[in-house]
């Protein structure tokens, strides 16, 4: 809205005030003192409108915070399917056991870790916990807790499966990829698969495991570390 104060017009004591809107143009004739007072009234009204809009904008944040707090306390949604992704990487050092999928693989070095350093089991556990919307393996089994020093990682697997079953889910299917330069993974694949079938209480046909080299690139390709990726689908019972 625009205001234009013009000089005296038809009557010596009056002046025209033009009020411009987007669709209507009106001319009002009023005394100069009234025009001045009207102008200040409109400005004050606009200021009040801006103030109330600002207050409403600030107040509108409160329900969002309250909703978030309620959501944190509410029970998790009863989803028919849940998908989780896990990743783990361990540094490799000489004179340590090299355990993958519960199998001790002969090698000149193994994973440096607080537990037994089973990169596959750790990765699968994180995938299951992620699918369930739970804290990761490092929060449930902290690496500064002496209780888990040197622990066998099938303990972590059993707990993840217990949490899965407790919430009414089962394994739909899983795809797991170990990334290592050496030693060869394939000779141990069947033994690892058998361990997973038993621990995860799932048929072998839905548990896929494979290995890739890293083409001698970075720490994995140079044999100084090993990594694993897992994607898992959980289905409601």
mmCIF file of C-alpha atoms in Angstrom:
data_model
loop_
_atom_site.group_PDB
_atom_site.id
_atom_site.type_symbol
_atom_site.label_atom_id
_atom_site.label_comp_id
_atom_site.label_asym_id
_atom_site.label_seq_id
_atom_site.Cartn_x
_atom_site.Cartn_y
_atom_site.Cartn_z
ATOM 1 C CA UNK A 1 0.000 0.000 0.000
ATOM 2 C CA UNK A 2 1.447 3.393 -1.024
ATOM 3 C CA UNK A 3 0.444 6.844 0.351
ATOM 4 C CA UNK A 4 0.801 10.080 -1.615
ATOM 5 C CA UNK A 5 0.113 13.407 0.142
ATOM 6 C CA UNK A 6 -0.839 16.043 -2.401
ATOM 7 C CA UNK A 7 -1.112 19.850 -2.005
ATOM 8 C CA UNK A 8 -4.442 21.504 -1.283
ATOM 9 C CA UNK A 9 -7.115 20.691 -3.861
ATOM 10 C CA UNK A 10 -10.762 21.584 -4.050
ATOM 11 C CA UNK A 11 -11.036 23.138 -0.577
ATOM 12 C CA UNK A 12 -8.383 25.307 1.091
ATOM 13 C CA UNK A 13 -8.610 23.377 4.347
ATOM 14 C CA UNK A 14 -8.630 19.900 2.834
ATOM 15 C CA UNK A 15 -6.123 17.759 0.986
ATOM 16 C CA UNK A 16 -6.392 14.540 -0.980
ATOM 17 C CA UNK A 17 -4.925 11.279 0.345
ATOM 18 C CA UNK A 18 -4.538 8.605 -2.284
ATOM 19 C CA UNK A 19 -4.496 4.993 -1.095
ATOM 20 C CA UNK A 20 -3.052 2.586 -3.687
ATOM 21 C CA UNK A 21 -3.678 -1.159 -3.488
ATOM 22 C CA UNK A 22 -2.946 -3.935 -5.937
ATOM 23 C CA UNK A 23 -6.514 -3.994 -7.265
ATOM 24 C CA UNK A 24 -8.299 -0.824 -6.074
ATOM 25 C CA UNK A 25 -7.345 2.849 -6.096
ATOM 26 C CA UNK A 26 -9.384 5.074 -3.773
ATOM 27 C CA UNK A 27 -9.290 8.808 -3.035
ATOM 28 C CA UNK A 28 -10.387 10.117 0.330
ATOM 29 C CA UNK A 29 -10.818 13.759 1.250
ATOM 30 C CA UNK A 30 -9.954 14.605 4.806
ATOM 31 C CA UNK A 31 -8.508 17.362 6.897
ATOM 32 C CA UNK A 32 -4.707 17.564 7.037
ATOM 33 C CA UNK A 33 -4.660 16.707 10.732
ATOM 34 C CA UNK A 34 -6.883 13.692 10.142
ATOM 35 C CA UNK A 35 -4.727 12.580 7.226
ATOM 36 C CA UNK A 36 -1.625 12.779 9.405
ATOM 37 C CA UNK A 37 -3.290 10.867 12.224
ATOM 38 C CA UNK A 38 -4.581 8.246 9.789
ATOM 39 C CA UNK A 39 -1.082 7.791 8.333
ATOM 40 C CA UNK A 40 0.415 7.150 11.779
ATOM 41 C CA UNK A 41 -2.445 4.805 12.637
ATOM 42 C CA UNK A 42 -1.781 2.721 9.518
ATOM 43 C CA UNK A 43 1.972 2.598 10.235
ATOM 44 C CA UNK A 44 1.331 1.556 13.830
ATOM 45 C CA UNK A 45 -1.065 -1.147 12.633
ATOM 46 C CA UNK A 46 1.569 -2.446 10.225
ATOM 47 C CA UNK A 47 4.155 -2.506 13.030
ATOM 48 C CA UNK A 48 1.760 -4.428 15.250
ATOM 49 C CA UNK A 49 1.068 -6.908 12.455
ATOM 50 C CA UNK A 50 4.796 -7.498 11.951
ATOM 51 C CA UNK A 51 5.272 -7.963 15.715
ATOM 52 C CA UNK A 52 2.450 -10.513 16.006
ATOM 53 C CA UNK A 53 3.726 -12.356 12.938
ATOM 54 C CA UNK A 54 7.181 -12.578 14.547
ATOM 55 C CA UNK A 55 5.690 -13.862 17.807
ATOM 56 C CA UNK A 56 3.618 -16.452 15.981
ATOM 57 C CA UNK A 57 6.703 -17.537 14.041
ATOM 58 C CA UNK A 58 8.669 -18.065 17.285
ATOM 59 C CA UNK A 59 5.792 -19.846 18.965
ATOM 60 C CA UNK A 60 5.334 -22.170 16.008
ATOM 61 C CA UNK A 61 8.696 -23.810 16.843
ATOM 62 C CA UNK A 62 7.442 -25.064 20.213
ATOM 63 C CA UNK A 63 5.069 -27.736 18.866
ATOM 64 C CA UNK A 64 7.891 -29.072 16.648
ATOM 65 C CA UNK A 65 10.159 -29.528 19.656
ATOM 66 C CA UNK A 66 7.343 -31.083 21.644
ATOM 67 C CA UNK A 67 6.520 -33.436 18.785
ATOM 68 C CA UNK A 68 10.176 -34.487 18.525
ATOM 69 C CA UNK A 69 10.281 -35.186 22.267
ATOM 70 C CA UNK A 70 7.128 -37.282 22.065
ATOM 71 C CA UNK A 71 8.499 -39.150 19.047
ATOM 72 C CA UNK A 72 11.645 -40.075 20.988
ATOM 73 C CA UNK A 73 9.528 -41.526 23.782
ATOM 74 C CA UNK A 74 7.034 -43.297 21.519
ATOM 75 C CA UNK A 75 7.280 -46.947 20.577
ATOM 76 C CA UNK A 76 9.098 -47.657 17.283
ATOM 77 C CA UNK A 77 6.808 -47.970 14.254
ATOM 78 C CA UNK A 78 5.638 -51.471 13.423
ATOM 79 C CA UNK A 79 7.148 -51.616 9.928
ATOM 80 C CA UNK A 80 6.735 -54.746 7.764
ATOM 81 C CA UNK A 81 10.259 -54.353 6.341
ATOM 82 C CA UNK A 82 13.436 -52.782 7.679
ATOM 83 C CA UNK A 83 16.719 -52.244 5.809
ATOM 84 C CA UNK A 84 20.091 -51.776 7.486
ATOM 85 C CA UNK A 85 23.611 -51.050 6.269
ATOM 86 C CA UNK A 86 26.798 -51.879 8.128
ATOM 87 C CA UNK A 87 30.438 -50.954 7.581
ATOM 88 C CA UNK A 88 33.570 -51.871 9.483
ATOM 89 C CA UNK A 89 37.310 -51.579 8.949
ATOM 90 C CA UNK A 90 40.198 -52.865 11.012
ATOM 91 C CA UNK A 91 43.894 -52.222 10.890
ATOM 92 C CA UNK A 92 46.004 -55.352 10.436
ATOM 93 C CA UNK A 93 49.157 -56.039 12.425
ATOM 94 C CA UNK A 94 51.633 -58.939 12.622
ATOM 95 C CA UNK A 95 51.248 -61.833 15.044
ATOM 96 C CA UNK A 96 47.499 -61.455 15.591
ATOM 97 C CA UNK A 97 44.778 -64.005 14.707
ATOM 98 C CA UNK A 98 42.882 -63.190 11.516
ATOM 99 C CA UNK A 99 39.235 -64.077 12.151
ATOM 100 C CA UNK A 100 36.472 -63.540 9.602
ATOM 101 C CA UNK A 101 32.965 -64.914 10.057
ATOM 102 C CA UNK A 102 34.070 -66.926 13.072
ATOM 103 C CA UNK A 103 36.796 -68.711 11.099
ATOM 104 C CA UNK A 104 40.461 -68.308 12.033
ATOM 105 C CA UNK A 105 42.149 -67.857 8.651
ATOM 106 C CA UNK A 106 45.898 -68.614 8.470
ATOM 107 C CA UNK A 107 47.765 -65.382 7.726
ATOM 108 C CA UNK A 108 50.880 -63.531 8.822
ATOM 109 C CA UNK A 109 48.818 -60.769 10.420
ATOM 110 C CA UNK A 110 45.409 -60.156 11.967
ATOM 111 C CA UNK A 111 43.008 -57.402 13.006
ATOM 112 C CA UNK A 112 43.945 -54.997 15.784
ATOM 113 C CA UNK A 113 40.804 -54.596 17.903
ATOM 114 C CA UNK A 114 39.466 -54.595 21.445
ATOM 115 C CA UNK A 115 37.618 -57.867 20.830
ATOM 116 C CA UNK A 116 38.713 -60.612 18.419
ATOM 117 C CA UNK A 117 38.401 -58.110 15.517
ATOM 118 C CA UNK A 118 36.010 -60.141 13.359
ATOM 119 C CA UNK A 119 35.312 -57.491 10.721
ATOM 120 C CA UNK A 120 32.431 -59.457 9.136
ATOM 121 C CA UNK A 121 30.540 -60.114 12.362
ATOM 122 C CA UNK A 122 30.987 -56.518 13.497
ATOM 123 C CA UNK A 123 29.667 -55.275 10.180
ATOM 124 C CA UNK A 124 26.630 -57.563 10.227
ATOM 125 C CA UNK A 125 25.829 -56.570 13.810
ATOM 126 C CA UNK A 126 25.853 -52.906 12.827
ATOM 127 C CA UNK A 127 23.575 -53.633 9.863
ATOM 128 C CA UNK A 128 21.034 -55.398 12.090
ATOM 129 C CA UNK A 129 21.147 -52.687 14.745
ATOM 130 C CA UNK A 130 20.806 -50.017 12.071
ATOM 131 C CA UNK A 131 17.754 -51.720 10.575
ATOM 132 C CA UNK A 132 16.160 -51.793 14.025
ATOM 133 C CA UNK A 133 17.002 -48.131 14.638
ATOM 134 C CA UNK A 134 19.193 -48.990 17.629
ATOM 135 C CA UNK A 135 22.596 -47.630 18.714
ATOM 136 C CA UNK A 136 25.623 -49.028 16.909
ATOM 137 C CA UNK A 137 27.897 -51.798 18.085
ATOM 138 C CA UNK A 138 30.374 -49.382 19.674
ATOM 139 C CA UNK A 139 27.677 -47.994 21.952
ATOM 140 C CA UNK A 140 26.224 -51.341 22.997
ATOM 141 C CA UNK A 141 29.642 -53.006 23.346
ATOM 142 C CA UNK A 142 32.056 -50.111 24.048
ATOM 143 C CA UNK A 143 35.700 -50.745 23.279
ATOM 144 C CA UNK A 144 36.765 -49.220 26.591
ATOM 145 C CA UNK A 145 34.895 -51.836 28.614
ATOM 146 C CA UNK A 146 37.333 -54.520 29.904
ATOM 147 C CA UNK A 147 34.499 -57.056 29.745
ATOM 148 C CA UNK A 148 34.804 -57.173 25.946
ATOM 149 C CA UNK A 149 38.591 -57.361 25.803
ATOM 150 C CA UNK A 150 39.426 -60.238 23.459
ATOM 151 C CA UNK A 151 35.768 -61.343 23.375
ATOM 152 C CA UNK A 152 34.560 -63.627 20.622
ATOM 153 C CA UNK A 153 32.401 -61.633 18.228
ATOM 154 C CA UNK A 154 29.718 -64.307 18.055
ATOM 155 C CA UNK A 155 28.608 -62.848 21.415
ATOM 156 C CA UNK A 156 27.775 -59.619 19.599
ATOM 157 C CA UNK A 157 26.024 -61.511 16.820
ATOM 158 C CA UNK A 158 23.841 -63.427 19.273
ATOM 159 C CA UNK A 159 22.821 -60.229 21.025
ATOM 160 C CA UNK A 160 21.932 -58.518 17.735
ATOM 161 C CA UNK A 161 19.818 -61.514 16.689
ATOM 162 C CA UNK A 162 18.143 -61.559 20.110
ATOM 163 C CA UNK A 163 17.201 -57.874 19.736
ATOM 164 C CA UNK A 164 15.893 -58.588 16.243
ATOM 165 C CA UNK A 165 13.684 -61.461 17.412
ATOM 166 C CA UNK A 166 12.549 -59.533 20.482
ATOM 167 C CA UNK A 167 11.088 -56.910 18.129
ATOM 168 C CA UNK A 168 9.372 -59.542 16.022
ATOM 169 C CA UNK A 169 11.660 -59.614 12.980
ATOM 170 C CA UNK A 170 13.575 -62.239 11.048
ATOM 171 C CA UNK A 171 16.254 -62.054 8.364
ATOM 172 C CA UNK A 172 14.752 -61.603 4.898
ATOM 173 C CA UNK A 173 18.071 -61.607 3.097
ATOM 174 C CA UNK A 174 21.600 -60.284 3.490
ATOM 175 C CA UNK A 175 24.425 -59.321 1.162
ATOM 176 C CA UNK A 176 27.878 -59.041 2.716
ATOM 177 C CA UNK A 177 31.118 -58.023 0.971
ATOM 178 C CA UNK A 178 34.540 -58.384 2.564
ATOM 179 C CA UNK A 179 37.272 -56.207 1.035
ATOM 180 C CA UNK A 180 40.792 -57.536 1.462
ATOM 181 C CA UNK A 181 43.865 -57.930 -0.676
ATOM 182 C CA UNK A 182 45.034 -61.182 0.858
ATOM 183 C CA UNK A 183 44.747 -63.974 1.908
ATOM 184 C CA UNK A 184 42.274 -65.730 -0.381
ATOM 185 C CA UNK A 185 38.727 -65.702 0.963
ATOM 186 C CA UNK A 186 37.080 -68.379 -1.189
ATOM 187 C CA UNK A 187 38.613 -71.468 0.544
ATOM 188 C CA UNK A 188 36.864 -70.434 3.778
ATOM 189 C CA UNK A 189 33.556 -69.329 2.331
ATOM 190 C CA UNK A 190 31.571 -72.490 3.109
ATOM 191 C CA UNK A 191 32.710 -72.602 6.746
ATOM 192 C CA UNK A 192 31.840 -68.922 7.202
ATOM 193 C CA UNK A 193 28.401 -69.440 5.604
ATOM 194 C CA UNK A 194 27.696 -72.361 7.951
ATOM 195 C CA UNK A 195 28.487 -70.168 10.962
ATOM 196 C CA UNK A 196 26.156 -67.436 9.714
ATOM 197 C CA UNK A 197 23.291 -69.865 9.074
ATOM 198 C CA UNK A 198 23.525 -71.115 12.654
ATOM 199 C CA UNK A 199 23.908 -67.703 14.309
ATOM 200 C CA UNK A 200 21.340 -65.831 12.236
ATOM 201 C CA UNK A 201 18.807 -68.687 12.175
ATOM 202 C CA UNK A 202 18.286 -68.167 8.449
ATOM 203 C CA UNK A 203 18.603 -70.449 5.415
ATOM 204 C CA UNK A 204 21.851 -70.322 3.447
ATOM 205 C CA UNK A 205 19.980 -69.173 0.333
ATOM 206 C CA UNK A 206 19.226 -65.739 1.863
ATOM 207 C CA UNK A 207 22.748 -65.122 3.200
ATOM 208 C CA UNK A 208 25.139 -63.997 0.479
ATOM 209 C CA UNK A 209 28.820 -63.450 1.246
ATOM 210 C CA UNK A 210 31.626 -62.534 -1.146
ATOM 211 C CA UNK A 211 35.042 -60.895 -1.180
ATOM 212 C CA UNK A 212 36.772 -58.303 -3.355
ATOM 213 C CA UNK A 213 40.341 -57.120 -3.543
ATOM 214 C CA UNK A 214 41.189 -53.429 -3.498
ATOM 215 C CA UNK A 215 43.473 -53.549 -6.525
ATOM 216 C CA UNK A 216 46.509 -52.796 -4.317
ATOM 217 C CA UNK A 217 45.145 -49.329 -3.604
ATOM 218 C CA UNK A 218 45.499 -47.591 -0.187
ATOM 219 C CA UNK A 219 45.781 -49.432 3.146
ATOM 220 C CA UNK A 220 43.428 -52.259 2.145
ATOM 221 C CA UNK A 221 45.209 -52.885 -1.147
ATOM 222 C CA UNK A 222 48.548 -52.831 0.637
ATOM 223 C CA UNK A 223 47.367 -55.457 3.119
ATOM 224 C CA UNK A 224 47.436 -53.089 6.097
ATOM 225 C CA UNK A 225 43.680 -53.213 6.730
ATOM 226 C CA UNK A 226 40.504 -55.125 5.923
ATOM 227 C CA UNK A 227 36.967 -53.776 5.479
ATOM 228 C CA UNK A 228 33.431 -55.067 5.117
ATOM 229 C CA UNK A 229 30.056 -53.779 3.872
ATOM 230 C CA UNK A 230 26.698 -55.389 4.677
ATOM 231 C CA UNK A 231 23.144 -54.695 3.579
ATOM 232 C CA UNK A 232 20.369 -56.586 5.352
ATOM 233 C CA UNK A 233 16.597 -56.807 5.008
ATOM 234 C CA UNK A 234 14.553 -57.658 8.094
ATOM 235 C CA UNK A 235 10.953 -58.868 7.731
ATOM 236 C CA UNK A 236 8.185 -58.723 10.307
ATOM 237 C CA UNK A 237 7.079 -62.135 11.551
#
